[in-house]
Amino acid sequence: MFTLQITAQDDMHKEGKVEPKELTDGTLYGADITPDSKILTVTDIFADLTGFEGKTVVVEGSMTEICRSMGCWTVISDGQNYIRAMTLHKFLMPKDMDISNKKVIVEGEFAVKEITEEQAKHFAEESGKNPDDVKGAQKMYRIT
């Protein structure tokens, strides 16, 4: 497992690369998770989408995708629902990271956003999927 704090501090990387910090239970990318935060699941978020909209949340899930272009986002899931965790280029994760069986905890502001077909194709391409499979505008559930 590793922890990913989306609101990273600038002093945690050099030359655009994340300096990971090894913890007893995984690897930390970015800043520490806020102490004593309630850790939610992706399922918890989807049970009350409007209730979490615009709020800072700490969410645990399985990593299912990563930006293979830069390492600037990942997707976490409960197996049925998906949330894109975006670093906003404040730090980058290893883009060649093996994501199989990776459990992650992310912290940031949750939002639901409508993205264009073009944007959805861009995300598909960055994750190594076929962008031609994307049709139409999409809802993106995200943490920034």
PDB file of C-alpha atoms in Angstrom:
ATOM      1  CA  MET A   1       0.000   0.000   0.000  1.00  0.00           C
ATOM      2  CA  PHE A   2       1.103   3.554  -0.504  1.00  0.00           C
ATOM      3  CA  THR A   3      -0.321   6.882   0.473  1.00  0.00           C
ATOM      4  CA  LEU A   4      -0.849   9.652  -2.030  1.00  0.00           C
ATOM      5  CA  GLN A   5      -1.563  13.155  -0.736  1.00  0.00           C
ATOM      6  CA  ILE A   6      -2.843  15.170  -3.666  1.00  0.00           C
ATOM      7  CA  THR A   7      -2.009  18.581  -2.180  1.00  0.00           C
ATOM      8  CA  ALA A   8       1.746  18.062  -2.304  1.00  0.00           C
ATOM      9  CA  GLN A   9       4.336  20.456  -0.952  1.00  0.00           C
ATOM     10  CA  ASP A  10       6.821  21.938  -3.413  1.00  0.00           C
ATOM     11  CA  ASP A  11       9.808  20.909  -1.305  1.00  0.00           C
ATOM     12  CA  MET A  12       8.924  17.230  -1.655  1.00  0.00           C
ATOM     13  CA  HIS A  13      10.316  16.911  -5.185  1.00  0.00           C
ATOM     14  CA  LYS A  14      13.332  18.028  -7.109  1.00  0.00           C
ATOM     15  CA  GLU A  15      13.756  18.357 -10.862  1.00  0.00           C
ATOM     16  CA  GLY A  16      10.048  17.523 -11.309  1.00  0.00           C
ATOM     17  CA  LYS A  17      10.338  14.080  -9.758  1.00  0.00           C
ATOM     18  CA  VAL A  18       8.682  12.883  -6.582  1.00  0.00           C
ATOM     19  CA  GLU A  19      10.996  11.999  -3.784  1.00  0.00           C
ATOM     20  CA  PRO A  20       9.035   9.121  -2.247  1.00  0.00           C
ATOM     21  CA  LYS A  21       9.197   8.539   1.460  1.00  0.00           C
ATOM     22  CA  GLU A  22       9.229   4.953   2.655  1.00  0.00           C
ATOM     23  CA  LEU A  23       6.798   4.304   5.508  1.00  0.00           C
ATOM     24  CA  THR A  24       6.271   1.189   7.596  1.00  0.00           C
ATOM     25  CA  ASP A  25       3.075   0.384   5.662  1.00  0.00           C
ATOM     26  CA  GLY A  26       3.959   1.638   2.173  1.00  0.00           C
ATOM     27  CA  THR A  27       5.360   4.602   0.267  1.00  0.00           C
ATOM     28  CA  LEU A  28       4.258   8.232   0.621  1.00  0.00           C
ATOM     29  CA  TYR A  29       4.050  10.454  -2.463  1.00  0.00           C
ATOM     30  CA  GLY A  30       3.374  14.104  -1.664  1.00  0.00           C
ATOM     31  CA  ALA A  31       2.536  15.417   1.809  1.00  0.00           C
ATOM     32  CA  ASP A  32       1.217  13.446   4.760  1.00  0.00           C
ATOM     33  CA  ILE A  33      -2.468  12.670   5.040  1.00  0.00           C
ATOM     34  CA  THR A  34      -4.188  14.931   7.570  1.00  0.00           C
ATOM     35  CA  PRO A  35      -3.887  13.188  10.970  1.00  0.00           C
ATOM     36  CA  ASP A  36      -7.032  11.641  12.459  1.00  0.00           C
ATOM     37  CA  SER A  37      -8.926  11.906   9.155  1.00  0.00           C
ATOM     38  CA  LYS A  38     -11.744   9.457   8.637  1.00  0.00           C
ATOM     39  CA  ILE A  39     -10.760   7.155   5.795  1.00  0.00           C
ATOM     40  CA  LEU A  40     -13.638   6.574   3.404  1.00  0.00           C
ATOM     41  CA  THR A  41     -13.979   3.988   0.662  1.00  0.00           C
ATOM     42  CA  VAL A  42     -14.841   4.679  -2.957  1.00  0.00           C
ATOM     43  CA  THR A  43     -18.173   2.989  -2.159  1.00  0.00           C
ATOM     44  CA  ASP A  44     -18.795   5.517   0.653  1.00  0.00           C
ATOM     45  CA  ILE A  45     -18.241   8.418  -1.761  1.00  0.00           C
ATOM     46  CA  PHE A  46     -20.602   6.987  -4.373  1.00  0.00           C
ATOM     47  CA  ALA A  47     -23.284   6.432  -1.737  1.00  0.00           C
ATOM     48  CA  ASP A  48     -23.484  10.234  -1.221  1.00  0.00           C
ATOM     49  CA  LEU A  49     -21.946  12.004  -4.238  1.00  0.00           C
ATOM     50  CA  THR A  50     -23.640  15.348  -3.587  1.00  0.00           C
ATOM     51  CA  GLY A  51     -22.813  15.219   0.120  1.00  0.00           C
ATOM     52  CA  PHE A  52     -19.071  14.961  -0.599  1.00  0.00           C
ATOM     53  CA  GLU A  53     -19.007  17.418  -3.537  1.00  0.00           C
ATOM     54  CA  GLY A  54     -16.516  20.235  -2.842  1.00  0.00           C
ATOM     55  CA  LYS A  55     -15.280  18.661   0.404  1.00  0.00           C
ATOM     56  CA  THR A  56     -11.806  17.443   1.291  1.00  0.00           C
ATOM     57  CA  VAL A  57     -11.926  13.672   1.682  1.00  0.00           C
ATOM     58  CA  VAL A  58      -9.519  10.849   2.439  1.00  0.00           C
ATOM     59  CA  VAL A  59     -10.368   7.821   0.297  1.00  0.00           C
ATOM     60  CA  GLU A  60      -8.936   4.309   0.126  1.00  0.00           C
ATOM     61  CA  GLY A  61      -9.226   2.128  -2.950  1.00  0.00           C
ATOM     62  CA  SER A  62      -7.400  -0.034  -5.456  1.00  0.00           C
ATOM     63  CA  MET A  63      -5.259   1.634  -8.096  1.00  0.00           C
ATOM     64  CA  THR A  64      -6.589   0.663 -11.527  1.00  0.00           C
ATOM     65  CA  GLU A  65      -4.921   3.175 -13.867  1.00  0.00           C
ATOM     66  CA  ILE A  66      -2.056   5.645 -13.883  1.00  0.00           C
ATOM     67  CA  CYS A  67      -1.042   8.356 -16.329  1.00  0.00           C
ATOM     68  CA  ARG A  68       1.641   6.600 -18.374  1.00  0.00           C
ATOM     69  CA  SER A  69       2.608   9.887 -20.006  1.00  0.00           C
ATOM     70  CA  MET A  70       3.678  11.889 -16.939  1.00  0.00           C
ATOM     71  CA  GLY A  71       2.449  10.200 -13.736  1.00  0.00           C
ATOM     72  CA  CYS A  72       0.142  13.128 -12.984  1.00  0.00           C
ATOM     73  CA  TRP A  73      -3.016  11.163 -12.094  1.00  0.00           C
ATOM     74  CA  THR A  74      -4.221   7.753 -11.008  1.00  0.00           C
ATOM     75  CA  VAL A  75      -7.608   6.091 -10.840  1.00  0.00           C
ATOM     76  CA  ILE A  76      -8.798   4.358  -7.690  1.00  0.00           C
ATOM     77  CA  SER A  77     -11.722   1.976  -7.538  1.00  0.00           C
ATOM     78  CA  ASP A  78     -13.849  -0.281  -5.390  1.00  0.00           C
ATOM     79  CA  GLY A  79     -14.193  -2.656  -8.345  1.00  0.00           C
ATOM     80  CA  GLN A  80     -17.344  -0.975  -9.617  1.00  0.00           C
ATOM     81  CA  ASN A  81     -16.906   2.802  -9.192  1.00  0.00           C
ATOM     82  CA  TYR A  82     -13.917   4.924 -10.193  1.00  0.00           C
ATOM     83  CA  ILE A  83     -12.389   8.182  -8.959  1.00  0.00           C
ATOM     84  CA  ARG A  84      -9.522   9.925 -10.766  1.00  0.00           C
ATOM     85  CA  ALA A  85      -6.986  11.363  -8.309  1.00  0.00           C
ATOM     86  CA  MET A  86      -5.191  14.252  -9.982  1.00  0.00           C
ATOM     87  CA  THR A  87      -1.919  15.783  -8.796  1.00  0.00           C
ATOM     88  CA  LEU A  88      -2.412  18.952 -10.873  1.00  0.00           C
ATOM     89  CA  HIS A  89       1.285  18.567 -11.739  1.00  0.00           C
ATOM     90  CA  LYS A  90       2.300  19.615  -8.222  1.00  0.00           C
ATOM     91  CA  PHE A  91       4.182  16.331  -8.170  1.00  0.00           C
ATOM     92  CA  LEU A  92       4.486  13.294 -10.408  1.00  0.00           C
ATOM     93  CA  MET A  93       4.268   9.607  -9.578  1.00  0.00           C
ATOM     94  CA  PRO A  94       6.433   7.012 -11.330  1.00  0.00           C
ATOM     95  CA  LYS A  95       4.621   6.598 -14.646  1.00  0.00           C
ATOM     96  CA  ASP A  96       5.948   3.074 -15.114  1.00  0.00           C
ATOM     97  CA  MET A  97       4.730   1.963 -11.662  1.00  0.00           C
ATOM     98  CA  ASP A  98       3.318  -1.559 -11.412  1.00  0.00           C
ATOM     99  CA  ILE A  99      -0.239  -0.855 -10.276  1.00  0.00           C
ATOM    100  CA  SER A 100      -1.430  -4.441  -9.938  1.00  0.00           C
ATOM    101  CA  ASN A 101      -2.852  -5.103  -6.471  1.00  0.00           C
ATOM    102  CA  LYS A 102      -1.907  -1.590  -5.236  1.00  0.00           C
ATOM    103  CA  LYS A 103      -4.052  -0.236  -2.437  1.00  0.00           C
ATOM    104  CA  VAL A 104      -3.868   3.544  -2.080  1.00  0.00           C
ATOM    105  CA  ILE A 105      -5.113   6.286   0.184  1.00  0.00           C
ATOM    106  CA  VAL A 106      -5.623   9.726  -1.373  1.00  0.00           C
ATOM    107  CA  GLU A 107      -6.613  13.066   0.111  1.00  0.00           C
ATOM    108  CA  GLY A 108      -8.037  16.021  -1.736  1.00  0.00           C
ATOM    109  CA  GLU A 109     -11.177  17.846  -2.799  1.00  0.00           C
ATOM    110  CA  PHE A 110     -13.874  15.671  -4.364  1.00  0.00           C
ATOM    111  CA  ALA A 111     -15.840  16.890  -7.401  1.00  0.00           C
ATOM    112  CA  VAL A 112     -17.977  15.564 -10.210  1.00  0.00           C
ATOM    113  CA  LYS A 113     -17.118  17.113 -13.550  1.00  0.00           C
ATOM    114  CA  GLU A 114     -18.462  16.702 -17.070  1.00  0.00           C
ATOM    115  CA  ILE A 115     -15.605  16.201 -19.526  1.00  0.00           C
ATOM    116  CA  THR A 116     -15.724  16.313 -23.300  1.00  0.00           C
ATOM    117  CA  GLU A 117     -15.189  13.303 -25.518  1.00  0.00           C
ATOM    118  CA  GLU A 118     -11.840  14.821 -26.492  1.00  0.00           C
ATOM    119  CA  GLN A 119     -10.758  15.065 -22.834  1.00  0.00           C
ATOM    120  CA  ALA A 120     -11.935  11.501 -22.149  1.00  0.00           C
ATOM    121  CA  LYS A 121      -9.968  10.252 -25.164  1.00  0.00           C
ATOM    122  CA  HIS A 122      -6.888  12.073 -23.829  1.00  0.00           C
ATOM    123  CA  PHE A 123      -7.176  10.295 -20.465  1.00  0.00           C
ATOM    124  CA  ALA A 124      -7.685   6.944 -22.221  1.00  0.00           C
ATOM    125  CA  GLU A 125      -4.594   7.505 -24.334  1.00  0.00           C
ATOM    126  CA  GLU A 126      -2.497   8.510 -21.306  1.00  0.00           C
ATOM    127  CA  SER A 127      -3.489   5.315 -19.484  1.00  0.00           C
ATOM    128  CA  GLY A 128      -2.630   3.085 -22.446  1.00  0.00           C
ATOM    129  CA  LYS A 129      -6.228   2.392 -23.465  1.00  0.00           C
ATOM    130  CA  ASN A 130      -7.650   2.767 -26.954  1.00  0.00           C
ATOM    131  CA  PRO A 131      -9.053   6.308 -27.262  1.00  0.00           C
ATOM    132  CA  ASP A 132     -11.277   5.154 -30.152  1.00  0.00           C
ATOM    133  CA  ASP A 133     -13.330   3.202 -27.596  1.00  0.00           C
ATOM    134  CA  VAL A 134     -14.425   6.472 -25.952  1.00  0.00           C
ATOM    135  CA  LYS A 135     -17.709   7.859 -27.230  1.00  0.00           C
ATOM    136  CA  GLY A 136     -19.315  11.104 -26.107  1.00  0.00           C
ATOM    137  CA  ALA A 137     -18.997  13.356 -23.089  1.00  0.00           C
ATOM    138  CA  GLN A 138     -18.343  11.621 -19.773  1.00  0.00           C
ATOM    139  CA  LYS A 139     -18.796  12.235 -16.061  1.00  0.00           C
ATOM    140  CA  MET A 140     -15.508  12.268 -14.216  1.00  0.00           C
ATOM    141  CA  TYR A 141     -15.437  11.711 -10.476  1.00  0.00           C
ATOM    142  CA  ARG A 142     -12.222  13.221  -9.226  1.00  0.00           C
ATOM    143  CA  ILE A 143     -10.097  14.212  -6.291  1.00  0.00           C
ATOM    144  CA  THR A 144      -7.654  17.087  -6.743  1.00  0.00           C
TER     145      THR A 144
END
